[in-house]
Coordinates of C-alpha atoms in Angstrom, one line a residue:
Chain A
M1 CA 88.4 -3.1 11.0
S2 CA 88.2 -2.1 7.4
T3 CA 85.1 -0.8 5.8
F4 CA 82.6 -3.5 4.8
M5 CA 81.1 -4.0 1.4
L6 CA 77.8 -5.6 2.4
T7 CA 76.4 -8.1 0.0
D8 CA 73.1 -9.9 -0.1
A9 CA 74.9 -13.2 0.5
A10 CA 76.6 -11.8 3.5
I11 CA 73.3 -10.7 5.0
E12 CA 71.8 -14.1 4.4
R13 CA 74.8 -15.9 5.9
A14 CA 74.8 -13.8 9.0
L15 CA 71.1 -13.8 9.7
A16 CA 70.1 -17.3 8.6
P17 CA 69.5 -19.5 11.6
D18 CA 71.9 -22.4 12.0
L19 CA 70.7 -25.8 10.7
D20 CA 70.1 -27.0 14.3
V21 CA 67.7 -24.2 15.0
A22 CA 64.3 -25.9 15.1
A23 CA 61.1 -26.0 17.0
P24 CA 60.9 -28.8 19.6
D25 CA 59.9 -32.2 18.3
D26 CA 56.7 -32.3 20.3
F27 CA 55.6 -28.8 19.2
T28 CA 52.6 -30.0 17.1
K29 CA 51.6 -32.3 19.9
Q30 CA 51.6 -29.5 22.4
I31 CA 49.4 -27.3 20.1
A32 CA 47.0 -30.2 19.5
Q33 CA 46.7 -30.7 23.3
A34 CA 46.2 -27.0 23.9
I35 CA 43.4 -26.6 21.4
A36 CA 41.8 -29.8 22.6
L37 CA 41.5 -28.3 26.0
K38 CA 39.8 -25.2 24.6
P39 CA 37.7 -26.2 21.6
R40 CA 36.4 -23.4 19.6
Q41 CA 32.6 -23.1 19.7
S42 CA 30.9 -21.7 16.7
R43 CA 29.6 -18.3 17.4
L44 CA 26.6 -19.1 15.3
W45 CA 25.5 -22.2 17.1
V46 CA 22.1 -20.7 17.8
L47 CA 21.5 -20.6 14.1
I48 CA 22.3 -24.2 13.6
P49 CA 19.6 -26.5 15.0
A50 CA 22.0 -29.4 14.7
A51 CA 24.3 -27.6 17.2
W52 CA 21.6 -27.0 19.8
P53 CA 22.3 -28.8 23.1
R54 CA 20.7 -32.2 23.3
H55 CA 19.1 -31.6 26.6
M56 CA 17.1 -28.6 25.3
T57 CA 13.3 -29.2 25.8
L58 CA 10.8 -29.3 23.0
A59 CA 9.3 -26.0 24.2
A60 CA 12.7 -24.3 24.1
R61 CA 13.4 -25.6 20.6
M62 CA 10.1 -24.3 19.3
M63 CA 10.8 -20.9 21.0
L64 CA 14.2 -20.7 19.4
L65 CA 12.8 -21.6 16.0
M66 CA 10.2 -18.8 16.2
L67 CA 13.0 -16.4 17.2
L68 CA 15.1 -17.5 14.2
L69 CA 12.1 -16.9 11.9
I70 CA 11.6 -13.4 13.3
V71 CA 15.3 -12.6 12.9
L72 CA 15.2 -13.8 9.3
L73 CA 12.1 -11.6 8.6
V74 CA 13.6 -8.5 10.2
G75 CA 16.8 -9.1 8.3
A76 CA 15.0 -9.4 5.0
V77 CA 13.3 -6.0 5.6
A78 CA 16.6 -4.4 6.6
V79 CA 18.3 -5.6 3.5
A80 CA 15.5 -4.3 1.3
S81 CA 15.8 -0.9 3.0
L82 CA 19.5 -0.7 2.3
Q83 CA 18.8 -0.2 -1.4
H84 CA 18.0 3.5 -0.7
R85 CA 21.2 4.3 1.1
A86 CA 21.6 7.9 0.0
A87 CA 18.3 9.1 1.5
A88 CA 19.6 9.1 5.1
N89 CA 22.9 10.7 4.2
G90 CA 22.2 13.4 1.6
H91 CA 24.9 14.7 -0.6
V92 CA 28.6 15.2 0.0
I93 CA 29.5 18.9 0.1
V94 CA 33.0 19.8 -1.0
A95 CA 34.8 23.1 -1.2
R96 CA 37.1 23.4 -4.3
A97 CA 38.9 26.7 -4.5
T98 CA 36.2 29.2 -5.4
E99 CA 33.3 26.8 -5.5
I100 CA 31.1 24.8 -3.2
V101 CA 30.3 21.5 -5.0
D102 CA 27.4 19.2 -4.2
V103 CA 28.2 15.5 -5.0
D104 CA 25.5 12.8 -5.1
P105 CA 27.1 9.7 -3.7
E106 CA 24.5 7.5 -5.5
T107 CA 25.3 8.7 -9.0
G108 CA 28.5 10.6 -8.7
V109 CA 26.8 13.6 -10.3
S110 CA 28.0 16.9 -9.0
S111 CA 26.6 20.4 -9.2
I112 CA 28.0 23.8 -8.1
L113 CA 26.1 25.3 -5.2
V114 CA 28.2 28.4 -4.7
T115 CA 30.6 30.3 -6.8
N116 CA 32.6 33.1 -5.2
R117 CA 35.4 35.4 -6.1
G118 CA 37.1 34.4 -2.9
Y119 CA 38.6 31.2 -1.7
L120 CA 36.1 28.9 0.0
F121 CA 36.9 26.6 2.9
G122 CA 35.7 25.3 6.3
V123 CA 32.5 23.7 5.0
A124 CA 30.1 22.3 7.6
R125 CA 26.6 20.9 7.2
S126 CA 23.6 21.0 9.6
G127 CA 22.4 17.6 10.8
D128 CA 19.3 17.6 8.6
G129 CA 21.4 18.7 5.6
S130 CA 19.3 21.8 4.9
L131 CA 22.0 24.4 5.6
I132 CA 25.6 24.6 4.8
S133 CA 28.2 27.0 6.4
Y134 CA 31.5 28.0 5.0
W135 CA 34.2 30.7 5.1
T136 CA 35.1 33.0 2.2
S137 CA 38.5 34.6 2.0
T138 CA 39.2 37.5 -0.3
I139 CA 41.8 40.4 -0.2
D140 CA 39.2 42.3 1.7
G141 CA 39.1 39.8 4.6
T142 CA 37.2 36.7 5.6
T143 CA 33.5 36.2 6.1
L144 CA 31.4 33.4 7.5
E145 CA 28.4 32.5 5.3
I146 CA 25.4 30.2 5.3
V147 CA 23.6 28.8 2.2
S148 CA 20.7 26.5 1.8
E149 CA 21.2 23.0 0.4
N150 CA 20.1 24.0 -3.0
G151 CA 22.4 27.0 -3.2
D152 CA 19.8 29.6 -2.4
A153 CA 19.6 32.3 0.3
V154 CA 23.3 33.0 0.8
R155 CA 23.9 35.3 3.8
Q156 CA 26.7 36.4 6.0
V157 CA 26.5 35.8 9.7
A158 CA 28.3 37.0 12.9
T159 CA 28.9 40.3 11.3
N160 CA 28.6 41.9 14.7
V161 CA 31.7 40.0 15.9
I162 CA 33.8 40.0 12.7
P163 CA 35.7 36.9 13.5
K164 CA 38.6 35.5 11.7
P165 CA 38.9 31.8 11.0
V166 CA 41.8 29.9 12.6
G167 CA 42.9 28.6 9.2
Q168 CA 42.0 26.6 6.2
G169 CA 41.6 23.5 8.4
Q170 CA 38.6 25.2 9.9
I171 CA 36.0 22.7 11.3
D172 CA 32.8 24.3 12.5
V173 CA 30.1 22.3 14.1
W174 CA 26.3 22.6 14.0
S175 CA 24.3 22.1 17.1
P176 CA 22.1 18.9 17.0
N177 CA 18.9 21.0 16.6
G178 CA 20.4 23.0 13.8
R179 CA 19.8 26.4 15.5
S180 CA 23.4 27.2 16.3
L181 CA 26.8 27.0 14.8
A182 CA 30.0 26.8 16.9
A183 CA 33.3 27.8 15.4
G184 CA 36.8 28.1 16.6
V185 CA 37.9 31.6 15.6
K186 CA 40.5 34.3 16.2
V187 CA 39.5 37.6 17.6
G188 CA 42.1 40.2 18.4
G189 CA 44.7 37.5 17.8
Q190 CA 43.3 35.3 20.5
A191 CA 41.6 31.9 20.1
R192 CA 37.9 32.1 21.0
I193 CA 34.8 30.1 20.4
L194 CA 32.1 31.8 18.4
L195 CA 28.5 30.8 18.8
V196 CA 26.2 31.8 15.9
D197 CA 22.4 32.0 16.3
I198 CA 21.3 30.8 12.9
S199 CA 17.9 32.5 13.1
S200 CA 19.2 36.0 13.8
G201 CA 22.7 35.6 12.3
D202 CA 24.2 37.2 15.4
G203 CA 27.5 35.9 16.9
E204 CA 28.6 35.7 20.5
L205 CA 32.0 34.8 21.9
I206 CA 31.6 32.2 24.7
G207 CA 33.9 30.4 27.0
P208 CA 37.4 31.2 28.2
V209 CA 40.0 33.0 26.1
G210 CA 42.1 30.5 24.3
A211 CA 39.3 28.0 23.8
E212 CA 39.2 26.3 20.4
N213 CA 38.0 23.2 18.6
P214 CA 34.4 23.2 19.8
L215 CA 32.3 20.0 19.7
W216 CA 28.6 19.7 20.6
S217 CA 27.3 17.0 23.0
P218 CA 24.6 14.8 21.5
D219 CA 21.9 16.6 23.6
G220 CA 23.1 20.0 22.5
Q221 CA 23.6 21.1 26.2
W222 CA 27.4 21.1 26.3
L223 CA 30.4 22.0 24.2
A224 CA 33.7 20.3 24.5
F225 CA 36.8 22.3 23.5
S226 CA 40.6 22.4 23.9
H227 CA 42.7 25.0 25.5
I228 CA 46.2 25.5 27.0
R229 CA 46.7 24.9 30.7
D230 CA 50.1 24.9 32.3
G231 CA 51.7 24.9 28.9
R232 CA 49.8 21.8 27.6
S233 CA 46.7 21.5 25.5
V234 CA 43.9 19.9 27.4
L235 CA 40.3 19.0 26.8
S236 CA 37.4 20.6 28.7
V237 CA 33.6 20.9 28.6
M238 CA 31.3 23.9 29.3
H239 CA 27.6 24.6 29.1
A240 CA 26.4 25.6 25.7
D241 CA 26.2 29.2 26.9
G242 CA 29.9 29.1 27.8
T243 CA 29.5 28.8 31.6
G244 CA 30.9 26.2 34.0
P245 CA 34.1 25.0 32.2
R246 CA 35.9 22.0 33.6
D247 CA 38.7 19.8 32.4
I248 CA 38.0 16.2 31.2
S249 CA 41.3 14.9 29.6
G250 CA 43.2 14.2 32.8
D251 CA 47.0 13.6 32.6
L252 CA 48.2 13.1 29.0
G253 CA 51.9 13.1 30.0
D254 CA 54.0 15.0 27.6
L255 CA 51.4 14.9 24.8
D256 CA 49.1 17.8 23.8
G257 CA 45.5 17.3 23.0
S258 CA 45.1 18.0 19.3
G259 CA 41.5 18.9 19.4
T260 CA 38.1 17.4 20.0
N261 CA 36.8 14.9 17.4
N262 CA 33.6 13.1 18.3
W263 CA 31.1 12.7 21.2
S264 CA 29.7 9.3 21.7
P265 CA 25.9 9.1 21.2
D266 CA 25.3 8.1 24.8
G267 CA 27.1 11.3 25.9
A268 CA 29.7 9.3 27.9
W269 CA 32.9 9.7 25.9
I270 CA 34.7 12.4 23.8
Y271 CA 37.2 11.0 21.3
F272 CA 40.3 13.0 20.5
G273 CA 44.0 12.8 19.5
A274 CA 47.0 13.8 21.5
E275 CA 50.5 14.3 20.0
R276 CA 53.9 15.8 20.6
D277 CA 56.7 17.1 18.4
G278 CA 54.5 17.8 15.4
F279 CA 53.0 14.3 15.4
E280 CA 56.2 12.5 15.8
E281 CA 54.2 10.6 18.4
S282 CA 50.5 10.7 18.3
H283 CA 47.7 8.5 19.7
I284 CA 44.0 8.3 20.0
Y285 CA 42.2 8.7 23.4
R286 CA 38.8 9.0 24.7
A287 CA 37.9 11.1 27.7
R288 CA 35.0 10.5 30.1
F289 CA 32.5 13.4 30.2
D290 CA 31.8 12.9 33.9
A291 CA 35.5 12.7 35.1
N292 CA 38.9 14.3 34.5
Q293 CA 40.3 11.2 33.0
A294 CA 41.3 9.9 29.5
E295 CA 41.8 6.4 28.2
Q296 CA 44.5 5.7 25.6
L297 CA 43.2 3.6 22.7
T298 CA 46.1 3.3 20.3
F299 CA 49.7 2.5 21.3
D300 CA 51.7 1.5 18.2
Q301 CA 52.7 3.7 15.3
T302 CA 51.3 7.2 14.8
S303 CA 47.6 7.4 14.9
A304 CA 45.4 10.5 14.7
G305 CA 42.1 12.0 13.4
P306 CA 39.6 9.6 15.0
A307 CA 36.0 9.6 13.7
L308 CA 33.4 7.7 15.7
S309 CA 30.6 6.0 13.8
P310 CA 27.1 7.5 14.4
D311 CA 26.1 4.5 16.5
G312 CA 29.2 4.9 18.6
T313 CA 30.6 1.4 18.1
L314 CA 33.5 1.9 15.7
V315 CA 36.3 4.4 15.2
V316 CA 38.1 5.1 11.9
Y317 CA 41.4 6.9 12.1
N318 CA 44.6 7.7 10.2
R319 CA 47.7 5.6 11.0
W320 CA 51.1 6.0 9.4
G321 CA 54.8 5.6 9.8
G322 CA 56.7 3.0 11.7
E323 CA 56.2 -0.7 11.1
F324 CA 55.0 -2.7 8.1
G325 CA 54.2 0.3 6.0
T326 CA 50.4 0.0 6.6
N327 CA 49.8 3.6 6.2
G328 CA 46.3 4.5 5.7
L329 CA 42.8 4.4 7.0
W330 CA 42.4 2.1 10.0
I331 CA 39.3 1.0 12.0
M332 CA 38.8 -0.2 15.5
D333 CA 36.1 -0.9 18.1
A334 CA 35.0 2.1 20.2
D335 CA 37.0 0.7 23.1
G336 CA 40.2 0.4 21.0
G337 CA 39.9 -3.3 20.3
N338 CA 40.2 -5.1 16.9
Q339 CA 42.4 -2.5 15.3
H340 CA 43.0 -3.3 11.6
L341 CA 43.6 -1.6 8.3
L342 CA 40.5 -0.6 6.4
L343 CA 41.9 1.1 3.3
A344 CA 45.6 1.4 2.5
D345 CA 46.7 4.8 1.4
G346 CA 43.4 6.2 2.5
N347 CA 42.7 9.3 4.7
D348 CA 40.0 9.6 7.2
D349 CA 37.2 12.0 6.2
G350 CA 34.4 10.8 8.5
W351 CA 31.2 8.8 8.3
S352 CA 27.9 9.0 6.5
N353 CA 25.0 9.9 8.7
D354 CA 23.6 6.4 8.6
G355 CA 27.0 4.9 9.5
Q356 CA 27.0 2.6 6.5
F357 CA 29.9 4.3 4.8
V358 CA 33.3 5.9 5.5
L359 CA 34.4 8.8 3.4
S360 CA 38.1 8.8 2.4
E361 CA 40.6 10.6 0.3
W362 CA 42.5 7.8 -1.3
R363 CA 45.7 7.6 -3.3
P364 CA 45.6 4.9 -5.9
P365 CA 48.9 3.3 -7.1
K366 CA 48.7 5.5 -10.2
G367 CA 46.8 8.6 -11.1
P368 CA 45.3 11.5 -9.1
Y369 CA 43.7 11.3 -5.7
E370 CA 40.1 10.1 -5.4
L371 CA 37.3 10.8 -3.0
V372 CA 35.9 7.4 -2.2
T373 CA 33.3 5.8 0.1
I374 CA 33.9 2.4 1.6
R375 CA 31.9 0.2 4.1
P376 CA 33.3 -0.4 7.5
D377 CA 33.9 -4.0 6.6
G378 CA 36.1 -2.9 3.8
S379 CA 33.7 -3.8 1.0
D380 CA 32.0 -1.8 -1.7
K381 CA 34.6 0.9 -2.3
Q382 CA 33.2 3.5 -4.7
T383 CA 34.8 6.5 -6.3
L384 CA 32.8 9.8 -5.9
M385 CA 35.1 12.1 -7.6
T386 CA 38.7 12.5 -8.8
F387 CA 40.8 15.4 -7.8
P388 CA 43.1 17.5 -10.2
E389 CA 46.4 15.9 -11.1
R390 CA 48.3 18.7 -9.5
C391 CA 46.9 17.8 -6.1
V392 CA 49.3 15.6 -4.3
S393 CA 48.0 15.4 -0.7
L394 CA 44.9 16.2 1.3
C395 CA 43.1 17.4 -1.7
A396 CA 39.7 17.7 0.0
H397 CA 40.4 20.3 2.5
D398 CA 36.8 20.9 3.0
L399 CA 33.9 18.6 2.8
A400 CA 30.9 17.6 4.8
W401 CA 28.7 14.6 4.9
G402 CA 26.7 14.5 8.1
Q403 CA 29.3 13.9 10.7
P404 CA 31.9 16.5 11.8
R405 CA 35.1 15.8 10.0
P406 CA 38.0 14.4 12.1
Chain B
M1 CA 64.1 -24.8 2.4
S2 CA 60.6 -23.6 3.1
Q3 CA 57.7 -24.5 0.9
R4 CA 56.7 -21.8 -1.5
F5 CA 53.6 -21.5 -3.6
P6 CA 53.3 -20.0 -7.1
V7 CA 52.5 -16.3 -7.0
N8 CA 49.9 -14.6 -9.2
V9 CA 51.7 -11.4 -9.7
N10 CA 48.7 -9.7 -11.3
T11 CA 46.5 -10.0 -8.2
G12 CA 49.1 -10.5 -5.5
V13 CA 47.2 -13.6 -4.2
L14 CA 49.1 -16.7 -3.2
A15 CA 47.8 -19.6 -5.2
E16 CA 47.5 -22.5 -2.8
S17 CA 47.1 -26.2 -3.3
L18 CA 43.7 -27.8 -3.0
H19 CA 45.1 -29.8 -0.2
S20 CA 45.8 -26.8 2.0
S21 CA 42.7 -24.9 1.2
S22 CA 40.5 -27.9 2.1
L23 CA 42.4 -28.3 5.4
V24 CA 41.9 -24.6 6.2
T25 CA 38.2 -24.9 5.4
R26 CA 37.8 -27.9 7.6
A27 CA 39.8 -26.3 10.4
Q28 CA 37.6 -23.2 10.2
A29 CA 34.7 -25.5 10.8
G30 CA 36.3 -26.7 14.0
D31 CA 38.2 -29.8 12.7
Q32 CA 41.2 -30.0 15.1
I33 CA 42.9 -32.7 13.2
S34 CA 43.0 -30.6 10.0
F35 CA 44.3 -27.6 12.0
T36 CA 47.0 -29.7 13.6
R37 CA 48.0 -31.0 10.2
L38 CA 48.3 -27.4 8.9
I39 CA 50.5 -26.5 11.8
D40 CA 52.6 -29.6 11.5
E41 CA 53.4 -28.6 7.9
R42 CA 54.4 -25.1 8.8
H43 CA 55.7 -24.8 12.4
H44 CA 59.4 -25.3 11.5
E45 CA 59.3 -22.4 9.0
L46 CA 57.4 -20.3 11.5
Y47 CA 59.9 -21.0 14.2
R48 CA 62.9 -20.4 12.1
T49 CA 61.5 -17.1 10.9
A50 CA 60.7 -16.0 14.4
W51 CA 64.2 -17.0 15.5
A52 CA 65.8 -15.1 12.7
I53 CA 63.9 -11.9 13.8
L54 CA 64.2 -12.4 17.6
R55 CA 67.6 -14.3 17.7
N56 CA 66.4 -16.0 20.9
D57 CA 65.1 -19.6 21.4
A58 CA 62.6 -18.8 24.2
D59 CA 61.1 -15.8 22.4
A60 CA 60.9 -17.6 19.1
L61 CA 59.1 -20.5 20.8
D62 CA 56.7 -18.2 22.5
A63 CA 55.9 -16.2 19.4
T64 CA 55.4 -19.4 17.4
Q65 CA 53.2 -21.0 20.0
E66 CA 51.1 -17.9 20.4
T67 CA 50.7 -17.5 16.7
C68 CA 49.5 -21.1 16.3
L69 CA 47.0 -20.8 19.2
G70 CA 45.8 -17.4 18.0
A71 CA 45.4 -18.9 14.5
W72 CA 43.1 -21.6 16.0
R73 CA 40.9 -18.9 17.7
E74 CA 40.8 -16.5 14.8
L75 CA 40.7 -18.8 11.8
P76 CA 36.9 -18.5 11.4
R77 CA 37.5 -14.8 10.6
L78 CA 39.7 -15.6 7.6
R79 CA 37.5 -15.0 4.6
D80 CA 39.8 -16.4 2.0
P81 CA 41.4 -19.8 2.8
T82 CA 44.0 -19.3 0.0
R83 CA 45.5 -16.5 2.1
F84 CA 46.1 -18.7 5.1
D85 CA 49.9 -18.7 4.8
A86 CA 50.2 -14.9 4.4
W87 CA 47.7 -14.5 7.2
L88 CA 49.6 -16.8 9.5
M89 CA 53.0 -15.3 8.8
R90 CA 51.5 -11.8 9.4
S91 CA 50.3 -12.9 12.8
L92 CA 53.8 -14.3 13.5
V93 CA 55.7 -11.1 12.5
N94 CA 53.2 -9.0 14.6
R95 CA 54.0 -11.2 17.6
C96 CA 57.7 -10.9 17.0
R97 CA 57.3 -7.1 16.8
T98 CA 55.5 -7.1 20.2
A99 CA 58.2 -9.3 21.7
L100 CA 60.9 -6.9 20.5
R101 CA 59.1 -3.9 21.9
S102 CA 58.8 -5.5 25.3
R103 CA 62.5 -6.0 25.5
K104 CA 64.1 -3.3 27.6
R105 CA 67.5 -3.7 26.1
V106 CA 68.7 -5.6 23.1
S107 CA 71.4 -8.0 24.2
V108 CA 74.2 -8.5 21.8
R109 CA 76.5 -11.5 22.2
E110 CA 80.1 -10.5 22.0
V111 CA 82.4 -12.7 20.2
Q112 CA 85.9 -13.4 21.5
L113 CA 88.3 -13.4 18.6
E114 CA 91.1 -15.6 19.6
A115 CA 92.9 -18.5 18.1
S116 CA 91.6 -21.9 19.4
G117 CA 91.5 -25.4 18.0
G118 CA 91.2 -24.7 14.3
L119 CA 89.1 -21.5 14.5
E120 CA 90.2 -19.2 11.7
I121 CA 91.2 -15.7 12.6
P122 CA 89.5 -13.4 10.1
S123 CA 92.0 -11.3 8.2
R124 CA 91.4 -7.7 7.3
D125 CA 89.9 -7.6 3.9
R126 CA 87.0 -5.9 2.1
D127 CA 85.2 -9.0 1.1
V128 CA 82.7 -9.9 3.9
G129 CA 82.8 -13.5 2.6
D130 CA 83.2 -16.2 5.3
S131 CA 84.5 -14.0 8.0
L132 CA 83.2 -15.0 11.4
A133 CA 83.8 -11.5 12.6
A134 CA 81.9 -10.1 9.7
N135 CA 78.9 -12.3 10.5
E136 CA 79.0 -11.2 14.1
A137 CA 79.3 -7.5 13.1
I138 CA 76.2 -7.9 10.9
R139 CA 74.3 -9.6 13.7
R140 CA 75.2 -6.8 16.1
A141 CA 74.1 -4.2 13.6
F142 CA 70.9 -6.2 13.0
A143 CA 70.2 -6.3 16.7
R144 CA 70.2 -2.5 16.8
L145 CA 67.5 -2.2 14.1
R146 CA 63.8 -1.5 14.7
A147 CA 61.5 -4.5 14.7
E148 CA 60.0 -3.5 11.3
Q149 CA 63.4 -3.3 9.7
R150 CA 64.5 -6.7 11.1
T151 CA 61.3 -8.2 9.8
Y152 CA 61.7 -7.0 6.2
L153 CA 65.4 -8.1 6.1
V154 CA 64.5 -11.6 7.4
L155 CA 61.6 -12.1 5.1
H156 CA 63.6 -11.1 2.1
Y157 CA 67.2 -12.2 2.7
V158 CA 66.6 -15.2 4.9
E159 CA 63.2 -16.5 3.9
H160 CA 63.7 -15.4 0.2
R161 CA 60.2 -13.9 0.0
S162 CA 59.5 -11.9 -3.1
I163 CA 58.2 -8.4 -2.8
T164 CA 54.7 -9.6 -3.7
E165 CA 54.8 -12.2 -1.0
I166 CA 56.1 -9.7 1.6
A167 CA 53.4 -7.3 0.5
A168 CA 50.7 -10.0 1.2
I169 CA 52.2 -10.8 4.6
V170 CA 52.5 -7.2 5.9
D171 CA 49.4 -6.1 4.0
A172 CA 51.1 -3.1 2.3
P173 CA 51.4 -2.0 -1.3
E174 CA 54.4 -3.4 -3.2
G175 CA 55.9 0.0 -3.7
T176 CA 55.8 0.6 0.1
V177 CA 57.5 -2.8 0.6
K178 CA 60.3 -2.0 -1.8
W179 CA 60.9 1.3 -0.1
R180 CA 60.9 -0.1 3.4
L181 CA 63.2 -3.0 2.4
S182 CA 65.7 -0.6 0.9
E183 CA 65.4 1.6 4.0
A184 CA 66.0 -1.5 6.2
R185 CA 69.1 -2.4 4.2
R186 CA 70.4 1.1 4.4
A187 CA 69.8 1.1 8.2
L188 CA 71.8 -2.1 8.4
E189 CA 74.7 -0.5 6.5
N190 CA 74.6 2.5 8.7
Q191 CA 74.7 0.4 11.8
L192 CA 77.6 -1.6 10.3
A193 CA 79.4 1.7 9.6
R194 CA 79.1 2.5 13.3
E195 CA 80.8 -0.8 14.1
D196 CA 83.8 0.3 12.1
R197 CA 84.3 3.4 14.2

């Protein structure tokens, strides 16, 4: 067969259904019968007195009316309190080359907290926002430092261990009570978990050799981490002092756990990603704390970087490649249901402390990348800052706003 | 020819007639007759699109039925009634994608090229034209494409959707749609080139 010269007309002729391709004549009737058998009940029937069952007694109706009034009153108070959204979240802290920048999400006004001759990265913030940790890299080496939220009292910590960071993607995590900082580090070329006592500034290496990606439990009693077992990266937990490690991720097939991401507020689940072949395939899982078993939450396309909302009900994550071009920031229920796109061309940078907003590095159709906040229902997208023109991808290597970054 | 609505290229929103918008609104409120009317006006187009992607009567019927029943359940969640058509078509292509993924092997119908009762034997020439063999070659190549690629080709070349309309259906930026459409076309050409070997 000779070589084809494929034309648009040829594609249309080949792929267009024949004229006799049609749905059955009774298709609409079948659909009508199907929906008649399963009428859709309004989910808000309780709020519509006209929709209340006719057999409801007078006493029941009065009770329901009183409940409706209470709900309306509580709702009004909640809406009024939303006006002061920034108070619960504090400012966004961003590392930009040799500076640590504080950005007020309410006003967009930024100020420089720290200026250093070295390159700054690996920013993490304590839960109450009062302390900020970061790494500094100079030709003399790297150091781990802590500064107060107003830029005062800079000090080096863990100088007794002299750890090295794992890289510029460093994600350190503060304990819930703010008294400790856990960091994945390299010591003697080996991955270890460093525990820093904030009060004394002393560091201690805990857990097995090879442990990395630490994550605190909500009660501060446990640390989840990843490490290599039988050639595969698995997830484990250990006591906060490094004792009693055990595996929790179960059998991930030929995928490698790519770190720990979030611990649900009820302590039951740890959310993480698992991938193979450099994220050629990547999915989101959650592992049970009390068993060696993981549940896969995403199945289609490439998904990674889950971030659980502070109330543990929603997960935002990155999804890209494959079908329909819906690359961007996606959101789903904590059990993996209701997966849908939240922000096209957005990257997942975690949640605000109050769970009202998601932080995202977003690529607009034209112009430089922007750091934006957006509500989980997709509304109220606001730009906090714009990155330099030369930055073409993942411009915010380091930022912190309450939740550990995914 | 399927019904098309004017496209507002500035915002990418399909401008819909008052008739359809009011039907959607009533259907959202639970009016089954309005919903049935919406489906009656659209089910042929849905079915033919599903068939073009899936190339199979049974699968196309399943996908179309599930789309319509799913639309009835989920319609209250649709915030903008003017986006009903894009929303419905998106649901359909998602179901077609799921159907394709569940297939273990794509079956390709072989065509016996032999002279019989007036059937023309295609001659060897470079113009694809009316060649029966060429049509079959394109279909075989199409059958080897990924679900996403098939969808883009059908929406554009068979359904004659504009880039803006496809972007609304697949919920992606227009630039992404253009790139993926050209990628799908290239993939079809590559598969066709394999036919020639």
